[in-house]
mmCIF file of C-alpha atoms in Angstrom:
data_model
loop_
_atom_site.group_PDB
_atom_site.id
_atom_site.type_symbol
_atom_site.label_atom_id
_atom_site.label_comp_id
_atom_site.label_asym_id
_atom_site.label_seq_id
_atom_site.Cartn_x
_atom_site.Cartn_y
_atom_site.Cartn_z
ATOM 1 C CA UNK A 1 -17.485 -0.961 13.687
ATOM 2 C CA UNK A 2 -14.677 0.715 15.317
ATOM 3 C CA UNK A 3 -10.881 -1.352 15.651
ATOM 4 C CA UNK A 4 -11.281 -1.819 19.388
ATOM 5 C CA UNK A 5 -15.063 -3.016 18.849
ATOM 6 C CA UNK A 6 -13.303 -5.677 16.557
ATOM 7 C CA UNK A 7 -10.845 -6.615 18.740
ATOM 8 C CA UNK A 8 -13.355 -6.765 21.986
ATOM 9 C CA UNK A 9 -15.079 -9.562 20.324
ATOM 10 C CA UNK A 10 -12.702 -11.900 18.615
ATOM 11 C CA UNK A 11 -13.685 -14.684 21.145
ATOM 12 C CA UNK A 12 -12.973 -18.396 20.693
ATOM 13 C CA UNK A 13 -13.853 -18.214 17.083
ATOM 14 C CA UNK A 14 -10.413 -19.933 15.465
ATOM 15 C CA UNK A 15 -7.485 -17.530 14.701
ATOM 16 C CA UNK A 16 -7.821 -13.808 14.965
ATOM 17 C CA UNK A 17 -6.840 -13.589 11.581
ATOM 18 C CA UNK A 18 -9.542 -15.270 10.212
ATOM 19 C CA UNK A 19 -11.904 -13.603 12.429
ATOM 20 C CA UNK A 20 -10.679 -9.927 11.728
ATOM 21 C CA UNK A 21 -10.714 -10.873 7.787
ATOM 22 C CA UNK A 22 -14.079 -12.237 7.957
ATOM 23 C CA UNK A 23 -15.256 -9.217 9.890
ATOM 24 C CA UNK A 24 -12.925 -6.832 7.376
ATOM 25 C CA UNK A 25 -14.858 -8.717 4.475
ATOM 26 C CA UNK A 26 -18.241 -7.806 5.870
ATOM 27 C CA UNK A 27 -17.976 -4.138 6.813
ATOM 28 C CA UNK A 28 -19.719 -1.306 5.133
ATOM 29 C CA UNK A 29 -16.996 1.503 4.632
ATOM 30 C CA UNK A 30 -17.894 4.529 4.526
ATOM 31 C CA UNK A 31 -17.363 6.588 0.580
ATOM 32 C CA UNK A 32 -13.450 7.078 0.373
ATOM 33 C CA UNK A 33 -12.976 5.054 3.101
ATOM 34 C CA UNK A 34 -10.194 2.392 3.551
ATOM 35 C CA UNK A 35 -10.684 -0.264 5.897
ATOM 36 C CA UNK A 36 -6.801 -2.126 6.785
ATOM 37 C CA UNK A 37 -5.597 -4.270 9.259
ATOM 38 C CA UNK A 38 -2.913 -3.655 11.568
ATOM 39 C CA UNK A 39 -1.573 -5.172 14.775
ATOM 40 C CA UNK A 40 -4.806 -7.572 15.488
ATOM 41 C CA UNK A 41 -7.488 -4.586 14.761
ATOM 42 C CA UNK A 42 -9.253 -3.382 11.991
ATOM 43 C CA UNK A 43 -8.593 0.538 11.733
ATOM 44 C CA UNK A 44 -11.048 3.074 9.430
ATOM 45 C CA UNK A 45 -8.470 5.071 7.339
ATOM 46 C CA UNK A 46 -9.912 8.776 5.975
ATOM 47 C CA UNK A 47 -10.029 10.046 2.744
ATOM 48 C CA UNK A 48 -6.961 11.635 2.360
ATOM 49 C CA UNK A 49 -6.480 15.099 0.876
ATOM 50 C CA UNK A 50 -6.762 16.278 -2.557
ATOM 51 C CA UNK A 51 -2.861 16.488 -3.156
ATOM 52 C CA UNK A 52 -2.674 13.250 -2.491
ATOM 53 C CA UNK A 53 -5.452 12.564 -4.910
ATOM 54 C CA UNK A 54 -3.637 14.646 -7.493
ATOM 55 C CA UNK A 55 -0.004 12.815 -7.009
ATOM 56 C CA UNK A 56 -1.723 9.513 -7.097
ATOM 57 C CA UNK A 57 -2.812 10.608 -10.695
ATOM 58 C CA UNK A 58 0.714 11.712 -11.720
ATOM 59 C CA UNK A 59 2.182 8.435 -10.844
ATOM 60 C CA UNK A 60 -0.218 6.079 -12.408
ATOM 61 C CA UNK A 61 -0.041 8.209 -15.622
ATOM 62 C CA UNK A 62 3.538 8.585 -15.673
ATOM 63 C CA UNK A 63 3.576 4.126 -14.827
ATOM 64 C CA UNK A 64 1.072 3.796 -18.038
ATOM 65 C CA UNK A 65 3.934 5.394 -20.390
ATOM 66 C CA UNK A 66 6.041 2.012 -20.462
ATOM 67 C CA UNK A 67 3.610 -0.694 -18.383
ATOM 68 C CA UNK A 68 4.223 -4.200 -19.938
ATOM 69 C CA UNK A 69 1.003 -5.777 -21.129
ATOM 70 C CA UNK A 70 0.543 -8.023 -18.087
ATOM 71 C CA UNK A 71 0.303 -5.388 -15.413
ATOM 72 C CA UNK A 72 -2.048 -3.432 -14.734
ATOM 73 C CA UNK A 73 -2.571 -0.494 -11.803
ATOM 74 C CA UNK A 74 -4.800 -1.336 -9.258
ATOM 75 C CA UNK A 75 -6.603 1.466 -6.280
ATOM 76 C CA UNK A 76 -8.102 0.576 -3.598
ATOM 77 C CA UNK A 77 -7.230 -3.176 -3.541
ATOM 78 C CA UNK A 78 -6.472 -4.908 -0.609
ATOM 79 C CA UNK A 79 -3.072 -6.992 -0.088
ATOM 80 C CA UNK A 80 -2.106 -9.656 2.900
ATOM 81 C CA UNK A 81 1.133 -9.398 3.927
ATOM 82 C CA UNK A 82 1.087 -12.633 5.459
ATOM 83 C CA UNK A 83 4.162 -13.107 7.174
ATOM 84 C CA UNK A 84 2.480 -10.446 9.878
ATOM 85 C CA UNK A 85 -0.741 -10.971 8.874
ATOM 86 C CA UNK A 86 -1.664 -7.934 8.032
ATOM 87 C CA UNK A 87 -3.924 -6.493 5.279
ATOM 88 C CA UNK A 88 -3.358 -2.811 4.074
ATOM 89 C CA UNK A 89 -4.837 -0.916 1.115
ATOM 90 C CA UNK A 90 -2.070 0.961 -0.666
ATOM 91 C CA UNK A 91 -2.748 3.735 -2.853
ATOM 92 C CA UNK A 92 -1.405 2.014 -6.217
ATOM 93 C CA UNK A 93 -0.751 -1.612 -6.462
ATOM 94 C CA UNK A 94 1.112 -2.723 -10.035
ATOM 95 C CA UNK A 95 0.106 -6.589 -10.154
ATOM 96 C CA UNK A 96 0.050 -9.391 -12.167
ATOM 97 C CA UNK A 97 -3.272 -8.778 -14.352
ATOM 98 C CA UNK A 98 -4.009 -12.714 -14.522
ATOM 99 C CA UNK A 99 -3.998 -12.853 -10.644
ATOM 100 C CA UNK A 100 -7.122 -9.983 -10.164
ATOM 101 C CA UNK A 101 -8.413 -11.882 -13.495
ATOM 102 C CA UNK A 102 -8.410 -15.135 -11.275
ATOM 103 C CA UNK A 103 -9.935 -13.939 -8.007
ATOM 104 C CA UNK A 104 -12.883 -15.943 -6.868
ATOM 105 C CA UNK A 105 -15.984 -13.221 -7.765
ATOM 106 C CA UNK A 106 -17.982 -14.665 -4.830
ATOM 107 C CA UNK A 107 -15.190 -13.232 -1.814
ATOM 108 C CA UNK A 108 -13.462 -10.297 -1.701
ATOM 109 C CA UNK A 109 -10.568 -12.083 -0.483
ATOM 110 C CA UNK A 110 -7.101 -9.505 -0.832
ATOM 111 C CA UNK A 111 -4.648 -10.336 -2.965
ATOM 112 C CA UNK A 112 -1.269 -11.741 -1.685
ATOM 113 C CA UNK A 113 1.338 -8.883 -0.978
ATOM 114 C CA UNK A 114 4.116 -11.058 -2.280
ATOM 115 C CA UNK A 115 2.548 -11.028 -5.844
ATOM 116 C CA UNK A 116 3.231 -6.679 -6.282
ATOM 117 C CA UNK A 117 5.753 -5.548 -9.020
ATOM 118 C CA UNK A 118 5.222 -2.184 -7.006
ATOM 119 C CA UNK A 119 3.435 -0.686 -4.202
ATOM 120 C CA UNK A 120 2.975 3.149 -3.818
ATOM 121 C CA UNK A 121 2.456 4.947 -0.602
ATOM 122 C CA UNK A 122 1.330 8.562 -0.551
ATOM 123 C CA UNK A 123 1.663 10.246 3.085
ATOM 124 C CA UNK A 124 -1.003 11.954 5.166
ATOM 125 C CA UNK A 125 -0.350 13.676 7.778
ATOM 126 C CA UNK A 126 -2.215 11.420 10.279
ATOM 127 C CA UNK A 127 -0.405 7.927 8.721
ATOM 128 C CA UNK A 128 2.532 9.414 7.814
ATOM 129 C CA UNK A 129 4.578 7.227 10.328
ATOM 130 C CA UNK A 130 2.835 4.154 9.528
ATOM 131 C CA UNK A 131 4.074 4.198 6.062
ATOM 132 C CA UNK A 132 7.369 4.996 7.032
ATOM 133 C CA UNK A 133 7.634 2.219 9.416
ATOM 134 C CA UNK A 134 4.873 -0.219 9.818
ATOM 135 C CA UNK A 135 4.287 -0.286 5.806
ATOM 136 C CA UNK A 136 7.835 -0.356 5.022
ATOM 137 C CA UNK A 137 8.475 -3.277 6.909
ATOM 138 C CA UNK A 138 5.714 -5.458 5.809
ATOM 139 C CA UNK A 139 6.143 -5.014 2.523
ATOM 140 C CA UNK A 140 10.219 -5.975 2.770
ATOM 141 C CA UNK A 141 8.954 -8.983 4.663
ATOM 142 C CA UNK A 142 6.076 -9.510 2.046
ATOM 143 C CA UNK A 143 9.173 -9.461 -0.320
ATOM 144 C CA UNK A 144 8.278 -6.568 -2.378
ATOM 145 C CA UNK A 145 10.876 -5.860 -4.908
ATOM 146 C CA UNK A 146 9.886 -1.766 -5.229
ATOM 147 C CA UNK A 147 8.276 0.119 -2.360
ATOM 148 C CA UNK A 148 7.786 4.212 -3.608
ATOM 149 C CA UNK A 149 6.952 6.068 -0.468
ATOM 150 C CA UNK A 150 6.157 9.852 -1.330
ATOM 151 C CA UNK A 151 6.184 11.900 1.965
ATOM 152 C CA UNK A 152 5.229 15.353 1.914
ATOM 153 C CA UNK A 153 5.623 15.443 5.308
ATOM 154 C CA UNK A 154 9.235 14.344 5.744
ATOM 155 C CA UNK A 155 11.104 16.313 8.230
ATOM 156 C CA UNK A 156 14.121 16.900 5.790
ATOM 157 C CA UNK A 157 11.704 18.516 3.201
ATOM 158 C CA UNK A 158 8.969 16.332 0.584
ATOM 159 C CA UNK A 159 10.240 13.648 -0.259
ATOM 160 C CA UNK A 160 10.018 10.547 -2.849
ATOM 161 C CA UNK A 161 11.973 7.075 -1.781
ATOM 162 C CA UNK A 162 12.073 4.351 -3.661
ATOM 163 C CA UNK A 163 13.181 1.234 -1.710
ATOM 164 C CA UNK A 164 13.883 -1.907 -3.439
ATOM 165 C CA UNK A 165 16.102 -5.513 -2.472
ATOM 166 C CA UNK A 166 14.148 -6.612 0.253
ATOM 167 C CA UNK A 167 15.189 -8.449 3.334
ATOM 168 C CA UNK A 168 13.149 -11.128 5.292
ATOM 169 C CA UNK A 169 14.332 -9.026 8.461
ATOM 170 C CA UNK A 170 12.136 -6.070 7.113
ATOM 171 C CA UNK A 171 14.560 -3.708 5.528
ATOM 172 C CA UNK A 172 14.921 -2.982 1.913
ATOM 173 C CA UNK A 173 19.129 -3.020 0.748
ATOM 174 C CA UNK A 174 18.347 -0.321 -1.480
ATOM 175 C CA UNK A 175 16.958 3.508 -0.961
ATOM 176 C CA UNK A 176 16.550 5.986 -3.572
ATOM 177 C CA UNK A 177 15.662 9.194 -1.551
ATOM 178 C CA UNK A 178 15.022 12.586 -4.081
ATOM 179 C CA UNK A 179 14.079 15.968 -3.024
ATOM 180 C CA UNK A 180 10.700 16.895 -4.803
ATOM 181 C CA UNK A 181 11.429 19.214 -7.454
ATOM 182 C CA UNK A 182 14.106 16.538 -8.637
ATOM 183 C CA UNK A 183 13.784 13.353 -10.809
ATOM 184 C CA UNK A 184 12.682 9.931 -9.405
ATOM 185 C CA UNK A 185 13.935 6.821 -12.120
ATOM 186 C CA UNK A 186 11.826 3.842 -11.741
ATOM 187 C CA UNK A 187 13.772 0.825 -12.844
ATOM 188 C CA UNK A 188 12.312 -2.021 -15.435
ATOM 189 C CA UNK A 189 9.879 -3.054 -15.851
ATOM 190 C CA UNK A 190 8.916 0.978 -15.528
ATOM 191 C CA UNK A 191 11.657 2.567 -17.233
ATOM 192 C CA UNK A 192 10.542 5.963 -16.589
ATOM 193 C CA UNK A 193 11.358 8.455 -14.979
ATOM 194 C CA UNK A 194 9.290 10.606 -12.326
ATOM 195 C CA UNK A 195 8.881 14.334 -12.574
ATOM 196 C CA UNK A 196 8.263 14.754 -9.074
ATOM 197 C CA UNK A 197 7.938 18.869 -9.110
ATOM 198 C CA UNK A 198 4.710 18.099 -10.506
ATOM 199 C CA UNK A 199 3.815 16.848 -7.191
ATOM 200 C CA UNK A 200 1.416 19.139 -5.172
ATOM 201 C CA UNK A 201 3.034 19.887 -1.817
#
């Protein structure tokens, strides 16, 4: 089912959130697929590139070196940003373990944005404005304490940002941009620090 298929047929049945998460709940995605949604549709993301395979991998092994015992790394889970009420699927999620522990087994309900230690963003080139802008946004609002954007595709060069301090406006205080090639410190309850020429380009 295509976004504007979803959209066509909201109807008169109660709030076009619930509709589009019902509908969200029942689609069959596609292998590698992510289904999110954005701006009252559902929209079919790709699966993205190996390098961004490979620098998911760094950063979850490099978040294992100091992770307290009750987080844990989550891919491919879905989070509501509900201010917006929106639902995206971020390439790492560090969450609460009791809270995925907790989820009813009979829906496949996402979990609540606001609940993320961290959420990790890897660019493609086809969403690489989203997470810039759209992503970054929501999860300020969402009240994310650490956003980590990684953008190969930055126009100054690929580059890691860490944003943190966020604003109910949709702005993050803080940004932490580093060159790859360079070091990227994650703050507690990480302590560690990125080696982000590791990073396939």
């Amino acid at each position: 089912m295509t976004a504007a298929m979803v959209e066509n047929q909201q109807g008169s049945e109660g709030r076009p959130w619930d509709y589009l998460l019902r509908t969200w709940q029942e689609l069959d995605v596609p292998e590698g697929w992510r289904a999110e949604i954005d701006e009252g549709q559902i929209v079919l993301v790709p699966p993205p590139h190996a390098h961004h395979n490979g620098i998911a991998a760094k950063v979850q092994r490099r978040l294992y070196a100091n992770l307290p015992e009750d987080l844990e790394i989550y891919q491919t889970l879905g989070v509501h940003v509900a201010p917006l009420d929106k639902l995206y699927v971020p390439d790492l999620v560090v969450m609460p373990a009791e809270l995925i522990d907790a989820a009813d087994p009979e829906t496949s309900d996402p979990m609540d944005a606001s609940e993320a230690v961290l959420i990790v963003e890897i660019t493609s080139k086809g969403n690489a404005r989203e997470d810039r802008t759209k992503k970054y946004r929501a999860y300020a609002r969402a009240g994310v304490p650490m956003y980590l954007l990684i953008d190969r595709f930055d126009t100054r060069g690929a580059m890691s940002t860490l944003f943190t301090e966020p604003n109910e406006d949709g702005t993050y205080k803080c940004s932490a941009p580093v060159p790859f090639g360079k070091p990227l410190v994650l703050p507690a309850p990480f302590d560690v620090t990125l080696a982000t020429d590791a990073f396939p380009g």
